[in-house]
XYZ file of C-alpha atoms in Angstrom:
439
model
C -22.481 -87.996 -57.959
C -20.725 -89.081 -61.422
C -17.266 -90.470 -61.034
C -16.162 -87.293 -62.825
C -17.685 -85.371 -60.206
C -16.507 -87.645 -57.078
C -12.677 -87.731 -58.450
C -13.024 -83.185 -58.975
C -14.637 -83.294 -55.284
C -11.750 -85.479 -53.883
C -9.042 -83.373 -55.768
C -10.768 -80.049 -54.862
C -10.925 -81.151 -51.289
C -7.429 -81.691 -50.961
C -6.687 -78.357 -52.630
C -8.567 -76.665 -50.091
C -7.218 -78.003 -46.949
C -3.824 -77.356 -48.394
C -5.053 -73.670 -48.660
C -5.684 -73.425 -45.386
C -2.352 -74.530 -44.518
C -3.161 -78.646 -43.540
C 0.200 -80.611 -44.212
C 0.118 -81.894 -47.478
C 0.498 -85.466 -46.318
C -2.838 -84.621 -44.133
C -4.448 -82.757 -47.122
C -4.266 -85.858 -49.156
C -4.856 -88.496 -46.805
C -8.431 -86.480 -45.425
C -9.684 -86.163 -48.793
C -8.534 -89.611 -49.848
C -10.889 -91.063 -46.659
C -13.910 -88.764 -47.273
C -13.647 -89.853 -51.146
C -13.707 -93.840 -50.280
C -16.001 -93.524 -47.332
C -18.413 -91.487 -49.890
C -18.011 -94.409 -52.549
C -18.039 -97.921 -50.569
C -19.067 -96.955 -47.063
C -17.313 -97.435 -43.691
C -16.540 -101.124 -43.570
C -14.656 -101.480 -46.599
C -12.656 -98.313 -46.003
C -11.740 -99.376 -42.253
C -10.789 -102.612 -44.199
C -8.500 -100.820 -46.651
C -6.971 -98.664 -43.897
C -5.944 -101.730 -41.678
C -3.526 -102.859 -44.246
C -2.608 -99.778 -46.107
C 0.481 -98.947 -44.083
C 1.641 -102.741 -44.039
C 1.234 -102.735 -48.023
C 3.418 -99.522 -48.504
C 6.024 -100.026 -45.695
C 6.779 -103.834 -45.901
C 9.205 -102.941 -49.083
C 12.807 -103.307 -48.406
C 14.002 -100.818 -51.080
C 12.112 -98.447 -49.140
C 15.092 -98.460 -46.764
C 17.413 -96.791 -49.630
C 15.460 -93.464 -48.847
C 16.505 -92.767 -45.078
C 19.904 -94.193 -46.075
C 20.675 -91.516 -48.949
C 19.033 -88.724 -46.508
C 21.752 -89.946 -43.704
C 24.091 -89.716 -46.281
C 23.435 -86.321 -47.355
C 23.063 -85.385 -43.581
C 26.751 -86.547 -42.784
C 28.177 -84.713 -45.766
C 26.103 -81.477 -44.720
C 27.316 -81.856 -40.791
C 30.759 -82.837 -41.680
C 32.056 -79.643 -43.300
C 32.540 -81.388 -46.768
C 30.171 -78.395 -48.854
C 33.158 -76.056 -48.161
C 36.034 -78.001 -49.380
C 33.916 -78.495 -52.710
C 33.188 -74.605 -52.959
C 37.067 -73.986 -52.596
C 38.124 -76.532 -54.737
C 35.612 -75.044 -57.453
C 36.104 -71.452 -56.884
C 40.023 -71.999 -57.380
C 38.849 -73.669 -60.634
C 37.004 -70.976 -62.006
C 38.556 -67.923 -60.703
C 39.461 -66.966 -64.126
C 36.016 -66.254 -65.439
C 33.965 -63.344 -65.219
C 31.027 -64.999 -62.825
C 33.460 -67.639 -61.955
C 32.140 -67.568 -58.216
C 28.616 -68.165 -59.385
C 29.817 -71.067 -61.498
C 31.753 -72.469 -58.883
C 28.870 -72.247 -56.653
C 26.821 -74.359 -59.217
C 29.937 -77.153 -59.714
C 29.949 -77.260 -55.637
C 25.900 -77.595 -55.734
C 26.492 -80.345 -58.415
C 29.341 -82.381 -56.331
C 27.457 -81.966 -53.174
C 24.140 -83.720 -55.055
C 26.358 -86.588 -55.820
C 26.241 -87.361 -52.325
C 22.905 -85.908 -51.014
C 20.045 -86.491 -52.959
C 18.038 -83.937 -51.790
C 17.328 -80.446 -53.294
C 16.728 -78.431 -50.508
C 19.519 -79.957 -48.299
C 21.851 -78.667 -51.411
C 20.585 -75.314 -51.742
C 20.866 -74.888 -48.173
C 24.004 -76.163 -47.415
C 26.150 -74.488 -50.173
C 24.522 -71.005 -49.620
C 25.955 -71.402 -45.982
C 29.386 -71.469 -47.718
C 28.899 -69.545 -51.019
C 26.334 -66.595 -49.884
C 28.955 -64.827 -47.727
C 31.886 -65.068 -50.577
C 29.877 -63.440 -53.700
C 28.942 -60.970 -51.312
C 32.326 -60.146 -50.246
C 33.417 -60.389 -53.673
C 30.867 -57.682 -54.869
C 28.159 -60.221 -56.791
C 24.415 -58.490 -56.621
C 22.026 -60.248 -54.058
C 19.951 -61.426 -57.295
C 22.740 -63.406 -59.049
C 23.834 -64.951 -55.927
C 20.473 -66.035 -54.330
C 19.140 -66.805 -57.920
C 22.518 -69.326 -58.442
C 22.159 -70.584 -55.200
C 18.477 -71.559 -55.310
C 19.259 -72.966 -59.195
C 22.496 -74.795 -58.160
C 20.025 -76.657 -55.384
C 18.077 -78.397 -57.791
C 21.039 -80.545 -58.894
C 20.885 -82.132 -55.727
C 17.742 -84.132 -57.132
C 19.173 -84.039 -60.618
C 22.655 -85.704 -60.371
C 22.053 -89.308 -58.916
C 21.467 -90.205 -56.184
C 18.138 -88.777 -56.179
C 15.480 -89.217 -53.272
C 12.621 -88.378 -55.810
C 14.030 -90.604 -58.825
C 14.254 -93.470 -55.946
C 10.515 -93.080 -55.246
C 9.518 -92.916 -58.905
C 11.534 -96.336 -59.191
C 9.711 -97.669 -56.281
C 6.313 -96.319 -57.551
C 6.529 -97.806 -61.183
C 8.871 -100.778 -60.768
C 11.937 -99.641 -62.449
C 15.179 -100.591 -62.003
C 17.227 -97.842 -59.688
C 20.478 -98.286 -60.872
C 19.259 -97.222 -64.582
C 17.494 -94.404 -63.464
C 20.798 -93.297 -61.917
C 22.261 -94.089 -65.200
C 19.881 -92.267 -66.945
C 20.190 -89.155 -65.035
C 23.344 -88.877 -64.931
C 23.951 -87.175 -68.440
C 20.932 -84.820 -68.215
C 22.491 -83.758 -64.641
C 25.561 -83.004 -66.465
C 23.792 -80.964 -69.267
C 22.039 -78.974 -66.221
C 25.237 -78.345 -64.403
C 26.510 -76.933 -67.784
C 23.682 -74.900 -68.819
C 23.304 -73.094 -65.333
C 27.205 -72.204 -66.060
C 26.344 -70.958 -69.166
C 23.579 -68.821 -68.319
C 25.588 -67.268 -65.854
C 28.402 -66.146 -68.447
C 25.740 -64.831 -70.577
C 23.717 -63.077 -67.585
C 27.042 -61.228 -66.267
C 27.734 -60.160 -69.592
C 24.439 -58.680 -70.878
C 23.179 -57.376 -67.433
C 25.735 -55.014 -65.828
C 26.544 -54.519 -62.418
C 25.894 -58.142 -61.450
C 29.472 -59.376 -61.033
C 32.932 -57.962 -60.543
C 34.744 -57.433 -63.615
C 37.551 -59.307 -62.404
C 37.950 -61.408 -59.008
C 40.669 -59.543 -57.090
C 42.096 -62.516 -55.502
C 43.737 -65.193 -58.029
C 44.342 -68.542 -56.050
C 46.470 -71.229 -58.030
C 44.741 -75.175 -57.632
C 47.470 -76.736 -54.724
C 48.170 -80.253 -53.957
C 46.283 -79.675 -50.171
C 43.109 -78.069 -52.241
C 42.673 -81.554 -54.275
C 43.237 -83.710 -51.640
C 40.308 -81.992 -49.454
C 37.784 -83.471 -51.853
C 39.206 -86.580 -52.269
C 37.250 -87.991 -49.670
C 34.233 -87.212 -50.994
C 35.537 -88.364 -54.922
C 35.981 -91.558 -53.152
C 32.688 -92.049 -51.671
C 31.365 -91.373 -55.168
C 33.523 -93.979 -56.483
C 32.731 -96.172 -54.037
C 28.859 -96.218 -54.205
C 28.262 -95.878 -57.858
C 31.454 -98.066 -58.522
C 30.474 -100.561 -56.335
C 26.563 -100.458 -57.603
C 27.470 -100.666 -61.687
C 29.948 -103.129 -60.857
C 27.651 -105.627 -59.048
C 29.221 -105.588 -56.254
C 25.854 -104.714 -54.504
C 22.642 -103.451 -54.807
C 21.666 -99.555 -55.014
C 19.974 -100.105 -51.485
C 23.096 -101.804 -50.124
C 25.003 -98.979 -51.634
C 22.829 -96.296 -50.068
C 24.084 -98.210 -46.768
C 27.895 -98.300 -48.189
C 27.672 -94.782 -48.855
C 26.413 -93.664 -45.772
C 29.143 -95.453 -43.989
C 31.884 -94.190 -46.306
C 30.386 -90.475 -46.249
C 30.299 -90.688 -42.113
C 34.128 -91.828 -42.623
C 35.196 -88.827 -44.699
C 33.348 -86.631 -42.272
C 35.324 -87.926 -39.742
C 38.683 -87.351 -41.415
C 37.566 -83.668 -41.776
C 37.532 -83.551 -38.009
C 34.381 -81.463 -38.194
C 31.807 -84.156 -36.717
C 31.183 -84.051 -32.894
C 28.774 -86.031 -31.176
C 26.344 -83.407 -31.034
C 26.683 -82.882 -34.849
C 26.175 -86.949 -35.359
C 22.870 -87.052 -33.184
C 21.762 -84.005 -35.295
C 22.413 -86.013 -38.686
C 20.315 -89.022 -36.943
C 17.498 -86.641 -35.631
C 16.992 -84.852 -39.423
C 17.233 -88.374 -40.856
C 14.479 -89.632 -38.835
C 12.286 -86.419 -39.189
C 12.883 -86.016 -43.031
C 12.110 -90.038 -43.529
C 9.058 -89.426 -41.377
C 7.847 -86.749 -43.477
C 8.321 -88.664 -47.089
C 6.526 -91.987 -45.677
C 3.709 -90.050 -44.163
C 3.232 -88.582 -47.697
C 3.587 -92.274 -48.824
C 0.476 -93.419 -46.557
C -1.447 -89.877 -47.830
C -0.906 -90.450 -51.572
C -2.016 -94.026 -51.250
C -4.993 -93.203 -49.585
C -5.975 -90.673 -52.211
C -4.701 -92.706 -55.078
C -7.160 -95.298 -53.846
C -10.099 -92.926 -53.506
C -9.382 -92.031 -57.322
C -9.184 -95.366 -58.594
C -12.525 -96.291 -57.146
C -14.075 -93.424 -59.459
C -12.360 -95.595 -62.494
C -11.496 -92.011 -63.916
C -7.734 -92.407 -63.929
C -8.050 -95.618 -65.826
C -10.660 -93.524 -68.204
C -8.551 -91.031 -69.159
C -5.708 -93.198 -69.973
C -8.481 -95.206 -72.472
C -9.298 -91.597 -73.567
C -5.817 -90.330 -74.067
C -4.797 -93.743 -75.931
C -7.609 -92.866 -78.292
C -6.706 -89.332 -79.083
C -4.982 -88.765 -82.681
C -2.285 -86.610 -81.658
C 1.385 -87.273 -81.362
C 2.650 -88.921 -77.920
C 5.166 -86.239 -77.574
C 2.543 -83.638 -77.189
C 0.720 -85.602 -74.737
C 4.071 -85.870 -72.953
C 4.433 -81.961 -73.399
C 1.039 -81.712 -71.547
C 1.729 -83.451 -68.971
C 4.821 -81.780 -68.260
C 3.009 -78.312 -68.423
C 0.665 -79.718 -65.597
C 3.845 -80.686 -63.593
C 5.121 -76.993 -64.135
C 1.147 -75.783 -62.805
C 1.396 -78.260 -59.888
C 4.654 -77.281 -58.773
C 2.974 -73.723 -57.698
C 1.008 -75.876 -54.377
C 3.148 -78.957 -54.086
C 6.592 -80.444 -53.322
C 8.439 -82.634 -55.366
C 7.661 -85.785 -53.245
C 3.854 -84.859 -53.239
C 3.680 -84.494 -56.859
C 5.420 -87.390 -57.648
C 3.419 -89.858 -55.183
C 0.175 -88.423 -56.292
C 0.314 -88.190 -59.600
C 2.735 -91.219 -61.084
C -0.068 -93.724 -60.666
C -2.564 -92.068 -63.100
C 0.053 -90.373 -65.375
C 2.448 -93.694 -65.534
C 0.051 -96.157 -67.301
C -1.256 -93.199 -69.453
C 2.367 -93.084 -70.680
C 2.814 -96.645 -71.112
C -0.205 -97.330 -73.245
C 1.006 -94.831 -75.720
C 3.435 -95.931 -78.585
C 6.662 -93.772 -78.728
C 8.891 -96.241 -80.730
C 10.731 -97.597 -77.954
C 10.872 -100.628 -75.484
C 8.525 -100.312 -72.541
C 11.643 -100.382 -70.098
C 12.823 -97.813 -71.895
C 9.797 -95.222 -72.160
C 9.474 -95.792 -68.652
C 12.747 -94.527 -67.543
C 13.101 -91.571 -70.027
C 9.666 -90.498 -68.458
C 10.578 -90.985 -65.212
C 13.847 -88.376 -66.281
C 11.455 -85.943 -68.018
C 9.064 -85.803 -65.029
C 12.602 -85.217 -62.790
C 13.492 -82.491 -65.141
C 10.009 -80.715 -64.842
C 9.995 -81.360 -60.910
C 13.274 -79.352 -60.554
C 11.416 -76.399 -62.513
C 9.110 -76.245 -60.105
C 11.618 -75.949 -57.303
C 12.411 -72.622 -58.771
C 9.395 -70.859 -60.595
C 6.856 -68.378 -58.444
C 4.746 -68.351 -56.844
C 6.232 -71.157 -54.564
C 9.689 -72.313 -55.812
C 10.815 -74.012 -52.464
C 14.208 -73.519 -53.253
C 13.941 -69.551 -53.517
C 12.438 -69.245 -50.053
C 15.103 -71.515 -48.544
C 17.936 -69.907 -50.009
C 16.142 -65.696 -49.817
C 15.578 -66.927 -46.270
C 19.291 -67.138 -45.562
C 19.808 -63.628 -47.315
C 17.833 -61.703 -45.592
C 18.901 -58.186 -47.054
C 17.483 -59.302 -50.322
C 14.031 -59.021 -51.478
C 11.951 -61.920 -52.436
C 11.105 -60.256 -55.760
C 14.870 -59.533 -56.519
C 15.640 -63.709 -55.780
C 13.103 -64.563 -58.480
C 14.486 -62.280 -60.819
C 17.942 -63.822 -60.346
C 16.424 -67.411 -61.087
C 15.253 -66.415 -64.696
C 18.194 -67.039 -66.977
C 18.207 -70.504 -65.121
C 14.286 -71.469 -65.277
C 14.934 -70.430 -69.336
C 17.992 -73.055 -69.120
C 15.436 -75.462 -67.801
C 13.265 -75.118 -70.397
C 15.912 -75.381 -73.532
C 17.304 -78.784 -71.876
C 14.127 -80.204 -71.313
C 12.718 -79.098 -74.786
C 16.360 -81.195 -75.753
C 15.552 -84.058 -73.548
C 11.736 -84.424 -74.688
C 12.804 -84.432 -78.622
C 15.643 -86.685 -78.231
C 14.811 -89.387 -75.623
C 18.424 -91.372 -76.340
C 20.600 -88.289 -74.585
C 18.638 -89.663 -71.304
C 19.167 -93.614 -72.418
C 22.521 -93.605 -74.028
C 24.145 -94.832 -70.430
C 21.322 -97.251 -69.521
C 22.361 -99.675 -72.100
C 26.011 -99.979 -69.827
C 23.967 -101.199 -66.984
C 23.463 -104.705 -66.708
């Protein structure tokens, strides 16, 4: 079997296993194991298997993942999301579609202390969906807004997928967080503009005016003060040089716990749930790490990734078109895989390709910019049919809304994603501007 045929067999085997509902991590691991044995035999495979787990997990940097997840769980269980939505709804009440815009703002703020897209979508939906229904918002707009807002959980730092990208490519996590900040703000603003246009173009999706005009009170401001304090402590400490991103994740988890305790909504049972949920999510991510490592090791033996890099370097095509093709591949792959699996499986293949192209920028800038582009496209996959994980999560909590309506509801936000991604693709300086200030 030729190297190309072997690579195709390995990838096809993984897709077949996924199609019969084998977990993604196991699908990658099993396909990788079979491909590895077929190429080099059983003894070398067992020797590789003996050290693959230690080689991956003996990294101090990986501890940042469970710490950021724990930080998000404390925020979820501590009732922080309600304070964020209440504050945002007061600020945006004067605008048509104001509650939908408030849900986007709350999702962005919650994402700044969470780092997970699905957790952000599920948490803000619990608070915002009943209010949006009560004010007469359509199920289409409500679920579409909340699903799209959830993607801000990975676009606004801290971002677990971005941490994984940093570990795989050996890039500075703090610089990647800085690079994601402006694109994340642009994403939030773009979603709010999409809502403003949609409620005016499509009648009956939102009330003409809100029936409640509340004033911004000192109490509402003080309710979000602990959240603001957590954000300032974590990112101020990281960029102020007081601690590393990994230490910042630990400080952030502790600070979020204190903030949740001050709101008096944490119970012993909720605290236990936070730790159990963190352990479960971390185990899932780390298992995907092992599966992707085995898959990539098997593909590396075929030499196809290296051949692909050489082939692309020899093409007489503008580098930006190659990046565009890779991003379109991510959109397609997002129909069958979650964001963690996509990044772990593809970055070891695509990253050397990108780094071999001439973009007229320093290598570190290219690596950071490409990471942000991947993050933007992964967010697109969380909304686009036929899967759209965020859409399924939000629609499952809005049982009276057909799934087709939810998919229609995310279309304006997907249009905003296309505009934003194109902008960042053509103007890398948007992502890289803040990075120059990070030591």
